[in-house]
Coordinates of C-alpha atoms and ligand atoms in Angstrom, one line a residue:
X9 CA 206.5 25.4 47.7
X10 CA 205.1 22.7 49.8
X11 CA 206.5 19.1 49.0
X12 CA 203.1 17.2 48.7
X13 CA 200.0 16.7 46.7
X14 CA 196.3 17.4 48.2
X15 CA 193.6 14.6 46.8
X16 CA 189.9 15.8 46.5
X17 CA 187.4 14.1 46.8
X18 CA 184.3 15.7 44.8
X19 CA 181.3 13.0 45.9
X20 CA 182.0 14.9 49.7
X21 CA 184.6 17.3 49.2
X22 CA 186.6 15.7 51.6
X23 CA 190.4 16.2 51.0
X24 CA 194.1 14.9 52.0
X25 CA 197.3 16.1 51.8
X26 CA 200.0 13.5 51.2
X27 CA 203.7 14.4 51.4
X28 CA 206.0 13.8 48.4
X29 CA 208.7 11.8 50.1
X30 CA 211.4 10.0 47.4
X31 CA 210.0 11.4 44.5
X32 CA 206.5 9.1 45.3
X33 CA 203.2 9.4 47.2
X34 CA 202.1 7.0 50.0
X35 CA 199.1 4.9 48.6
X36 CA 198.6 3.9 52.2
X37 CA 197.8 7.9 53.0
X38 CA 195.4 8.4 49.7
X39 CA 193.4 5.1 51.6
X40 CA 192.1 7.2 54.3
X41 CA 190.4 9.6 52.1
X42 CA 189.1 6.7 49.5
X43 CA 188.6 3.4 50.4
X44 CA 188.3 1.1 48.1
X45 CA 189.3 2.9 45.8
X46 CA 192.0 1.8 44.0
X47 CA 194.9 3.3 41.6
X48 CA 194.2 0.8 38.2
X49 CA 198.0 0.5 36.6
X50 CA 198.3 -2.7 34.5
X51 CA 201.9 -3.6 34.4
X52 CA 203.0 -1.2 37.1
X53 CA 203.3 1.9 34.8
X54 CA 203.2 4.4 37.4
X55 CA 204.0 2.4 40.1
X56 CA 206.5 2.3 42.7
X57 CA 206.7 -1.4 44.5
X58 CA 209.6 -0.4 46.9
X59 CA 212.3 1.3 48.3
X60 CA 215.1 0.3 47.1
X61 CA 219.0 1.0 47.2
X62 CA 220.0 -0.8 45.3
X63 CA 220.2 0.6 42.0
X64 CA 219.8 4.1 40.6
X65 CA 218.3 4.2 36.2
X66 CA 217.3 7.3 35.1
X67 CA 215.7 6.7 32.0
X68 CA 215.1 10.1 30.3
X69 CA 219.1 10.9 30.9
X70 CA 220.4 7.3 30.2
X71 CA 221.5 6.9 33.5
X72 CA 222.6 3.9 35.5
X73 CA 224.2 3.1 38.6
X74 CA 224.7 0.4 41.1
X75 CA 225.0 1.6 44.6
X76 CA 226.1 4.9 43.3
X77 CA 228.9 3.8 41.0
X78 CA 228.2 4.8 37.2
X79 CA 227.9 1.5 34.9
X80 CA 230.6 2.9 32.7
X81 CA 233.0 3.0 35.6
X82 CA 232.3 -0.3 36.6
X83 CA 232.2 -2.1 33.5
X84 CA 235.2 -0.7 32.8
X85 CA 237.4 -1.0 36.0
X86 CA 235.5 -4.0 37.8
X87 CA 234.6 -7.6 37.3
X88 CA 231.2 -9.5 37.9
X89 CA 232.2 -11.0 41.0
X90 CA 232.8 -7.8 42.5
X91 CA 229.8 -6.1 41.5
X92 CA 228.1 -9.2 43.1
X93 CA 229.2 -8.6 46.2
X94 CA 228.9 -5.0 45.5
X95 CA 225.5 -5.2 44.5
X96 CA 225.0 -7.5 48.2
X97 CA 226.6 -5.9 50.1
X98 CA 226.1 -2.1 49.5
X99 CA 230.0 -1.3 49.6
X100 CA 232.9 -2.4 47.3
X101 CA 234.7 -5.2 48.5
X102 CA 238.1 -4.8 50.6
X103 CA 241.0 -6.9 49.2
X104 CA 240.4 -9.5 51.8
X105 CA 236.9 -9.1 51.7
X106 CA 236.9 -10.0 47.8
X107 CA 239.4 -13.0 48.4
X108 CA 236.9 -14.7 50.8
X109 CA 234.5 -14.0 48.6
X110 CA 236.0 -15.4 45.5
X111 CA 237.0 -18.4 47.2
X112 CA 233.3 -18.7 48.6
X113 CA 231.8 -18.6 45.2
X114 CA 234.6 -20.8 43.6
X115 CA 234.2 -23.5 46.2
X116 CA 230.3 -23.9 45.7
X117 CA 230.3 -24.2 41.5
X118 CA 229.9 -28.1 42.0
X119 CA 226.2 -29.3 41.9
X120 CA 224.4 -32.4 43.1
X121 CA 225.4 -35.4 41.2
X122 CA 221.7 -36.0 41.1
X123 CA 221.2 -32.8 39.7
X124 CA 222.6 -34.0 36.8
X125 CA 222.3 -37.5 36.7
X126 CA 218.4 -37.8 37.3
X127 CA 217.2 -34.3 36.8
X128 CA 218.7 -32.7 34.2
X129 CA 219.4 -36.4 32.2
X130 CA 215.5 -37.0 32.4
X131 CA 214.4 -33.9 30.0
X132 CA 213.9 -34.4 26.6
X133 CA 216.7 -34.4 24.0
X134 CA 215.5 -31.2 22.4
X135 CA 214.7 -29.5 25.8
X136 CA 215.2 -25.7 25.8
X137 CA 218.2 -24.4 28.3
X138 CA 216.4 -21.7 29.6
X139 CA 213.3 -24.4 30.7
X140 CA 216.2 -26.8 31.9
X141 CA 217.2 -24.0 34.0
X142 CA 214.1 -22.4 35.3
X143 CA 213.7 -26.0 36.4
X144 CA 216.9 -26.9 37.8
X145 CA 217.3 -23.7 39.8
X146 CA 213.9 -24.8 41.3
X147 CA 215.2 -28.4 42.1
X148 CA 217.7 -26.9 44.0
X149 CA 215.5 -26.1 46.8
X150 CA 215.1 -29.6 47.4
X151 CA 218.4 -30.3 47.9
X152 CA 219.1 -27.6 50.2
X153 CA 216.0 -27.9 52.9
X154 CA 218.2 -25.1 55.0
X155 CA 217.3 -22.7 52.5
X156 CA 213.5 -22.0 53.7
X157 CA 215.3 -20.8 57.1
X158 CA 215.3 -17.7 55.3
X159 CA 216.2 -15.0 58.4
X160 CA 218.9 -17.0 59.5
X161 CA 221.8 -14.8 57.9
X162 CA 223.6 -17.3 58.2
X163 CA 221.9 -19.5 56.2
X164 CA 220.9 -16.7 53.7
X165 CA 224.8 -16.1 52.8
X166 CA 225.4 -19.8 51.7
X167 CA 222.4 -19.8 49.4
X168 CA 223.2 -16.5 48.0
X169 CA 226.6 -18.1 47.7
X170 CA 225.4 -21.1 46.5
X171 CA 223.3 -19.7 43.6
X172 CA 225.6 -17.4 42.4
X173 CA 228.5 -20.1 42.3
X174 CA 226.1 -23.0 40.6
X175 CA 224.5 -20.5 38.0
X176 CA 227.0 -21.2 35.3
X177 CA 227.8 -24.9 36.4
X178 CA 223.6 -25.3 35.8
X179 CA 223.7 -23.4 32.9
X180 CA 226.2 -24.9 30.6
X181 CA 225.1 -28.1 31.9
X182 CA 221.4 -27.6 30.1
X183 CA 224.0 -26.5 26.9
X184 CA 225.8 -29.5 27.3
X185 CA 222.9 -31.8 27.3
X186 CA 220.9 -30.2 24.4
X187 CA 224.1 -30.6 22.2
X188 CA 224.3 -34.5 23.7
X189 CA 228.0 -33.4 25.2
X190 CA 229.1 -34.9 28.3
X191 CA 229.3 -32.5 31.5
X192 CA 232.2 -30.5 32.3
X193 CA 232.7 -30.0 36.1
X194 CA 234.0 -26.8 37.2
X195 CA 237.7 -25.9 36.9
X196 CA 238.1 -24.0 40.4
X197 CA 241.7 -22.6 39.1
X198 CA 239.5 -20.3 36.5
X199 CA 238.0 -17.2 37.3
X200 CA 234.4 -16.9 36.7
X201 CA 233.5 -16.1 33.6
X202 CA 236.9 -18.3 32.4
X203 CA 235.5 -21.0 34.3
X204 CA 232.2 -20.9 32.6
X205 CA 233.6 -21.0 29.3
X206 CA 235.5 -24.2 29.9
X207 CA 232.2 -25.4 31.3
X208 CA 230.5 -24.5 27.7
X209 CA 233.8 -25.6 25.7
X210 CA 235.6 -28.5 27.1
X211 CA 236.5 -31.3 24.7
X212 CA 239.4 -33.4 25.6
X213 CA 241.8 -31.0 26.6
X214 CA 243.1 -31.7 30.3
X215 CA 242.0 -27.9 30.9
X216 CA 240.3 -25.4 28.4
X217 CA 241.5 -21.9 29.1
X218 CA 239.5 -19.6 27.0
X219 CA 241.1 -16.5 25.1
X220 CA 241.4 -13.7 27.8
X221 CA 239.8 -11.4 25.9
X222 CA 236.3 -13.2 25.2
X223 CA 236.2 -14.4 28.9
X224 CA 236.9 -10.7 29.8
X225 CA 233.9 -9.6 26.9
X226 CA 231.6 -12.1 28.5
X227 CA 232.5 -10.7 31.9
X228 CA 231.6 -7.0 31.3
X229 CA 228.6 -8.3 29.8
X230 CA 227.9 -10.1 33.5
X231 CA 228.7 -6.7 35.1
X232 CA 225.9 -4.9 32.7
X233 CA 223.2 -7.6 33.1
X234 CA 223.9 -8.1 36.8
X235 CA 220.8 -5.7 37.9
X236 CA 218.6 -3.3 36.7
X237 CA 215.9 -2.2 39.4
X238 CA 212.4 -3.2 39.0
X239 CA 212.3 -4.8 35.7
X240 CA 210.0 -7.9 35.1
X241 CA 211.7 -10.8 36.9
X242 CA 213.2 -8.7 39.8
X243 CA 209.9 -8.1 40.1
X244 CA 208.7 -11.7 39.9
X245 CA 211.6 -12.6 42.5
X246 CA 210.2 -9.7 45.5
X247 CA 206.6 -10.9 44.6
X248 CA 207.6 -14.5 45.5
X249 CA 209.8 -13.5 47.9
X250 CA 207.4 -11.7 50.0
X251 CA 205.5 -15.2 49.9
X252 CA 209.0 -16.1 52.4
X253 CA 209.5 -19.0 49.5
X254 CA 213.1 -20.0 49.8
X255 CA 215.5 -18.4 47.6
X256 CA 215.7 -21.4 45.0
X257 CA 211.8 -21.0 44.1
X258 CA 211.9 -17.1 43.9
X259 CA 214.7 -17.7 41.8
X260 CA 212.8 -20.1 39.4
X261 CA 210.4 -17.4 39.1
X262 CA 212.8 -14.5 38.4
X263 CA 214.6 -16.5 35.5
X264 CA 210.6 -17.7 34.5
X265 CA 209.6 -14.3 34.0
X266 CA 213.4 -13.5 32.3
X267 CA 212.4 -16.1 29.6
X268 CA 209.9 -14.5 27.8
X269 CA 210.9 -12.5 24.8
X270 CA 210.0 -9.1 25.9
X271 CA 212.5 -9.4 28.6
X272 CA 215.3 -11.5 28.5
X273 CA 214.7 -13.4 25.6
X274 CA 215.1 -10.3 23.6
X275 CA 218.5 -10.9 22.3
X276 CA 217.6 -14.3 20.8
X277 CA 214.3 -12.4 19.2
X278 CA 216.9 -9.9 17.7
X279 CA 219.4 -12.0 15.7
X280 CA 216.0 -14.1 14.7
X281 CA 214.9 -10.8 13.0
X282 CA 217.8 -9.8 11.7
X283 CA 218.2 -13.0 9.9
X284 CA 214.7 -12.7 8.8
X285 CA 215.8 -9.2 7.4
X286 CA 219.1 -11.1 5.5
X287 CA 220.4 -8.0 4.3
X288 CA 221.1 -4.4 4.2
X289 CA 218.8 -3.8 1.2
X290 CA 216.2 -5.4 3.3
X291 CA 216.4 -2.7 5.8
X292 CA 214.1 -0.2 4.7
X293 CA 211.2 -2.3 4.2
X294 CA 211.0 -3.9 7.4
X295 CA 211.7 -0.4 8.9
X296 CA 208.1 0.1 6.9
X297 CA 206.5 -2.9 7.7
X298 CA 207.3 -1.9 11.9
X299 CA 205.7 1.0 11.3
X300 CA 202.7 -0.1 10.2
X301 CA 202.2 -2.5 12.8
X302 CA 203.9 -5.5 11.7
X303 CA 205.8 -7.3 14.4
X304 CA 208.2 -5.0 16.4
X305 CA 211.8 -3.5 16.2
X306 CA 213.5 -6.5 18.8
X307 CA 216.0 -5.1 20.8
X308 CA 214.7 -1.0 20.9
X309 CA 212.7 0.3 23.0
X310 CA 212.4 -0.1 27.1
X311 CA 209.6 0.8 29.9
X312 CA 211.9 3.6 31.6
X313 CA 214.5 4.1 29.2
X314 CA 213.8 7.4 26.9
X315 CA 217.0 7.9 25.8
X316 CA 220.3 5.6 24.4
X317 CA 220.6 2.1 26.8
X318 CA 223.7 3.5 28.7
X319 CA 224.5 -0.1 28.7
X320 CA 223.9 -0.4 25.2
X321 CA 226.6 1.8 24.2
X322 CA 229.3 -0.2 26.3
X323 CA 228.1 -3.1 24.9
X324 CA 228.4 -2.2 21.0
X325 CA 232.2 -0.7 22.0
X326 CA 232.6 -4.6 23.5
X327 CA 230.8 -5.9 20.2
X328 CA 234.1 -4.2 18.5
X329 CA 236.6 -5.9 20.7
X330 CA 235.0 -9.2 20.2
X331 CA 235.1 -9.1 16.9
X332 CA 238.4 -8.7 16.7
X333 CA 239.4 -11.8 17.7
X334 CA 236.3 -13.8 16.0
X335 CA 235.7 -11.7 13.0
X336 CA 232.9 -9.7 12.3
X337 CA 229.2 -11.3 12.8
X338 CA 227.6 -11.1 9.6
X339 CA 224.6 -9.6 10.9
X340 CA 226.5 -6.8 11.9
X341 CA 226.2 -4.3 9.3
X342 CA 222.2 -5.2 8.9
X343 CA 222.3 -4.0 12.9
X344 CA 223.7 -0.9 12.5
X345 CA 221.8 0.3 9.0
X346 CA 218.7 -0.7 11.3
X347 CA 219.6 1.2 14.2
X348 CA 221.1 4.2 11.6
X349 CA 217.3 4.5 10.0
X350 CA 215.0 3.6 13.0
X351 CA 217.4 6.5 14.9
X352 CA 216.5 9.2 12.3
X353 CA 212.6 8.3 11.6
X354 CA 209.9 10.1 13.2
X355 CA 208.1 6.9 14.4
X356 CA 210.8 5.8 16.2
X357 CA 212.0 8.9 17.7
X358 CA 208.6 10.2 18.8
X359 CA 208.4 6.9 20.6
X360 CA 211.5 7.5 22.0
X361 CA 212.2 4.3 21.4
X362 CA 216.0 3.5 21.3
X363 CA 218.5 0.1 20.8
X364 CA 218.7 -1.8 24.4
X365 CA 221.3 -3.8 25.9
X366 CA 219.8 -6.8 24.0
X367 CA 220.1 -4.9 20.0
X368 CA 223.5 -5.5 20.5
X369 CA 224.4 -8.3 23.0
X370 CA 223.2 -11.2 20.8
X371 CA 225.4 -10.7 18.4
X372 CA 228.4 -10.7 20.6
X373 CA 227.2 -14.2 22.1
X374 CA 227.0 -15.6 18.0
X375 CA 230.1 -14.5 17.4
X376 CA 231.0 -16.1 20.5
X377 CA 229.9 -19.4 19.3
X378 CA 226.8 -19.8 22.0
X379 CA 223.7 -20.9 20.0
X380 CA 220.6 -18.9 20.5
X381 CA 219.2 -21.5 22.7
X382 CA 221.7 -19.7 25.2
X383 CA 220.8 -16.1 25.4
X384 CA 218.1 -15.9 28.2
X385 CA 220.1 -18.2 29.8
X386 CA 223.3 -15.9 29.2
X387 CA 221.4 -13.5 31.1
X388 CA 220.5 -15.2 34.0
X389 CA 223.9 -16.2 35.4
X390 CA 224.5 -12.2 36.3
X391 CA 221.4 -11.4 37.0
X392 CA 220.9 -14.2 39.9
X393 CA 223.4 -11.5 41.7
X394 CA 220.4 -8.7 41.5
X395 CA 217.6 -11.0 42.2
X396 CA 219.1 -11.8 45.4
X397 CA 220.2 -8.4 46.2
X398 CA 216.5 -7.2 46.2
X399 CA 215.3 -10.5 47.7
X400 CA 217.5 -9.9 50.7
X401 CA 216.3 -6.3 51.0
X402 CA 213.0 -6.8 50.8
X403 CA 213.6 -9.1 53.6
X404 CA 215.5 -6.9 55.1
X405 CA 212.7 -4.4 54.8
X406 CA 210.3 -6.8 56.6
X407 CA 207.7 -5.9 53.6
X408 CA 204.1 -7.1 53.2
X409 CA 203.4 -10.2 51.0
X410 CA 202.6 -8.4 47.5
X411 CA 199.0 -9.1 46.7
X412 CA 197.2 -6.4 44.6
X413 CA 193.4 -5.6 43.9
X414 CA 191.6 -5.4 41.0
X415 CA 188.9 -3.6 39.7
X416 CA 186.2 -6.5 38.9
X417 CA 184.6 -6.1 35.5
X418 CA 182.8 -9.6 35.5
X419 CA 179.0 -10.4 36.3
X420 CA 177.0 -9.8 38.6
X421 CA 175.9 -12.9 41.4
X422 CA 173.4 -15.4 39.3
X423 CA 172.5 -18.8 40.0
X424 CA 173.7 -22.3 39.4
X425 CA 171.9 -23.8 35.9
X426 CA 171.9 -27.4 35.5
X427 CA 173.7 -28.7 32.9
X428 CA 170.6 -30.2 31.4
X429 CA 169.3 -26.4 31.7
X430 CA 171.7 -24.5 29.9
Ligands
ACO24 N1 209.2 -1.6 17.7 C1 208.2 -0.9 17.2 N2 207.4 -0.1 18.0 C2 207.5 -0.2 19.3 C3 208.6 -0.9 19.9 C4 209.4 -1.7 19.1 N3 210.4 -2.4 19.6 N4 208.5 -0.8 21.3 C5 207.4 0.0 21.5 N5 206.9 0.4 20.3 C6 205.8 1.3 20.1 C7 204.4 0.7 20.4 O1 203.8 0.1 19.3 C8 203.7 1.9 21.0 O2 203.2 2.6 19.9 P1 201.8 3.4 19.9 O3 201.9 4.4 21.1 O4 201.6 3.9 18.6 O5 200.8 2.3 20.3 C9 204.7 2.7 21.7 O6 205.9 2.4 21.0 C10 204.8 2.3 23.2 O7 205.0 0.9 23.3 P2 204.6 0.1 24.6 O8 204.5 -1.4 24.2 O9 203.4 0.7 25.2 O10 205.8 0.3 25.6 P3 206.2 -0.6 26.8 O11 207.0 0.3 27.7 O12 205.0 -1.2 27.4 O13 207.1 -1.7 26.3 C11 209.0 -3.0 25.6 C12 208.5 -1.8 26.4 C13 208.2 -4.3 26.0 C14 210.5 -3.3 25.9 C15 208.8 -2.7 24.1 O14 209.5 -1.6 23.7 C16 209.2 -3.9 23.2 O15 208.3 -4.8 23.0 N6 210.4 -3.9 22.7 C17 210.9 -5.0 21.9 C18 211.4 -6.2 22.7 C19 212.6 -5.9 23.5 O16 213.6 -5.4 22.9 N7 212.6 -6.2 24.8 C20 213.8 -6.0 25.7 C21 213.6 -5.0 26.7 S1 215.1 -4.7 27.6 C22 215.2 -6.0 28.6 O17 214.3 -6.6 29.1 C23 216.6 -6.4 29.0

């Protein structure tokens, strides 16, 4: 059977035959029979933006892998820093390569003095983190004018280097502020995640080492958030991208568009709900009220995944490890009776709607002790790893800038009326 699809068009009966290449259609070749014609797919539904190799998500089989290697394995066997360069690079890192890598990204945690003295210091007391941070990450491109020389790899590498490193330094600043506690600097002797907890933590203590196991929780949760394809701000990162902004300004856009709660600020909407719901006996009736249209299940569903959240599962395994050591978050058990019912009702199963990474990851990040304040923010320390692997590939890819049509709905041309007219 031929590997292609053959467009008619029945104003002339004109037709064209465009090859299925990579499981897509070239919109380019469907052009030549119909122009100006155009595909209408608000939010992207049934479209592919790219090539990409980066990584592989099979929604209807819960699938995910970066560069080829299952999620499961590397959450289970890697670290975040790794599956940075991984993610980068296309290949796991050789001993030596991983070393100069480490030591690259440990050796660029500091930030501007100025970052933090005049920037950050000049928001309001009650400033949101993830704003702070959307901001801050932006600031950064004016303090790093090398950054718009964007196909000089050279320069390319210390950004990428540079915003993966200062991430967590920018992030726990914003905490630090909004909670009116001085600024920790980095600890260079800690590894990442470690190092970001002493950041957050930090009294008085000459040097906060955080309990092994929670720094090694919060680092499989880096590995699982690091990327995930085409979601919203990957998205918002290529669009910008292929505007050849530097990397600082994409990457206020990517953690922009990671803010809102139907993307990264999920996990935050999810222990808000199921504080709302208070307890188990609760359940049932907000189960009911979903159902008939009241507000929505946070934390279940997804736009590709029709199956479990592969990452999801890890994540509720983690949730037991964590808990261990801080004792069980309360909202726990109102969790998984919600999960347990939405999983066995028609509506929800019909919907295919399942618990995502975020049903779960808030409530490792309570018991954690970050406030809820943090949990996009949480998010976009991995993440940044992603967005620059795609932002580098599309450069790589030497794209078009990304500028859709529309179909126009408005009116018609019609004159100018004086205001004393109208
Ligand atoms: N609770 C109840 N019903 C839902 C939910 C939900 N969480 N999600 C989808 N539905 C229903 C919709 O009402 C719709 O029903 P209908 O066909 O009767 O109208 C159907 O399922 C399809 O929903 P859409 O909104 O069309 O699905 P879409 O793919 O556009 O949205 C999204 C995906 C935004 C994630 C959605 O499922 C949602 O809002 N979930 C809650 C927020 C959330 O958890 N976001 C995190 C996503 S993961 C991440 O970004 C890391």
């Amino acid at each position: 059977m031929a590997e292609s699809i053959t467009i008619t068009d029945n104003r002339s009966g004109n037709q064209i035959e465009i090859p299925i290449s990579n499981g897509g259609v070239s919109a380019s070749e469907w052009q030549k029979l119909l122009p100006g014609i155009w595909f209408y797919d608000p939010g992207f539904v049934s479209t592919a933006s790219c090539e990409s190799s980066v990584t592989y998500l099979d929604g209807e089989n819960g699938i995910l892998r970066y560069r080829g290697y299952p999620i499961e394995q590397l959450a289970e066997h890697s670290t975040y820093l790794e599956v940075a360069y991984l993610l980068l690079n296309g290949e796991l890192p050789t001993e030596a390569e991983f070393a100069a890598w480490r030591s690259e990204i440990t050796y660029h945690t500091y930030i501007h003095e100025n970052v933090r003295k005049r920037f950050l210091d000049g928001f309001h007391y009650d400033a949101h983190p993830m704003g702070m941070l959307v901001s801050a990450v932006a600031a950064l491109s004016t303090f790093y004018l090398d950054a718009k020389d964007i196909f000089n790899p050279e320069s390319r590498h210390k950004q990428i280097v540079r915003l993966i490193a200062k991430m967590p330094t920018l992030a726990a600043a914003a905490h630090r502020f909004s909670v009116g506690m001085p600024f920790v600097y980095p600890d260079n002797s800690l590894d990442f995640a470690a190092n970001f907890l002493s950041m957050m933590w930090k009294v008085a203590e000459p040097r906060f080492d955080a309990n092994p196991m929670l720094a090694h929780a919060l680092d499989v949760l880096f590995v699982l958030h690091a990327d995930h394809e085409q979601n919203c701000s990957t998205t918002a990162m290529r669009v910008v991208g292929s505007s050849h902004a530097d990397p600082y300004s994409a990457c206020a856009a990517a953690c922009a568009a990671l803010y809102g709660p139907r993307h990264g600020g999920a996990n935050e909407a999810v222990i808000r709900m199921l504080g709302d719901i208070g307890s188990m006996d609760n359940v049932p009736d907000f189960v009911a009220a979903v159902k008939q249209g009241h507000g929505r299940l946070q934390g279940f569903g997804h736009r590709v995944y029709k199956s479990y959240d592969p990452r999801a599962k890890i994540i509720k395994r983690t949730a037991d490890e964590v808990f261990e050591i801080t004792g069980k978050n309360p909202l726990l058990d109102i969790a998984l009776k919600l999960e347990e019912i939405a999983l066995s009702d028609e509506y929800f199963t019909s919907r295919k709607l399942y618990p995502n990474v975020d049903f779960y990851s808030g409530l490792i990040y309570q018991a954690m002790g970050f406030p809820l304040q943090m949990f996009p923010v949480l998010f976009a320390i991995p993440r940044t790893a992603g967005w620059l692997a795609h932002w580098q590939e599309l450069l790589d890819q030497d794209s078009k800038i990304a500028r859709p049509r529309q179909l126009y709905i408005g009116l018609d041309s019609r004159d100018y009326v004086p205001m004393v007219d109208r």
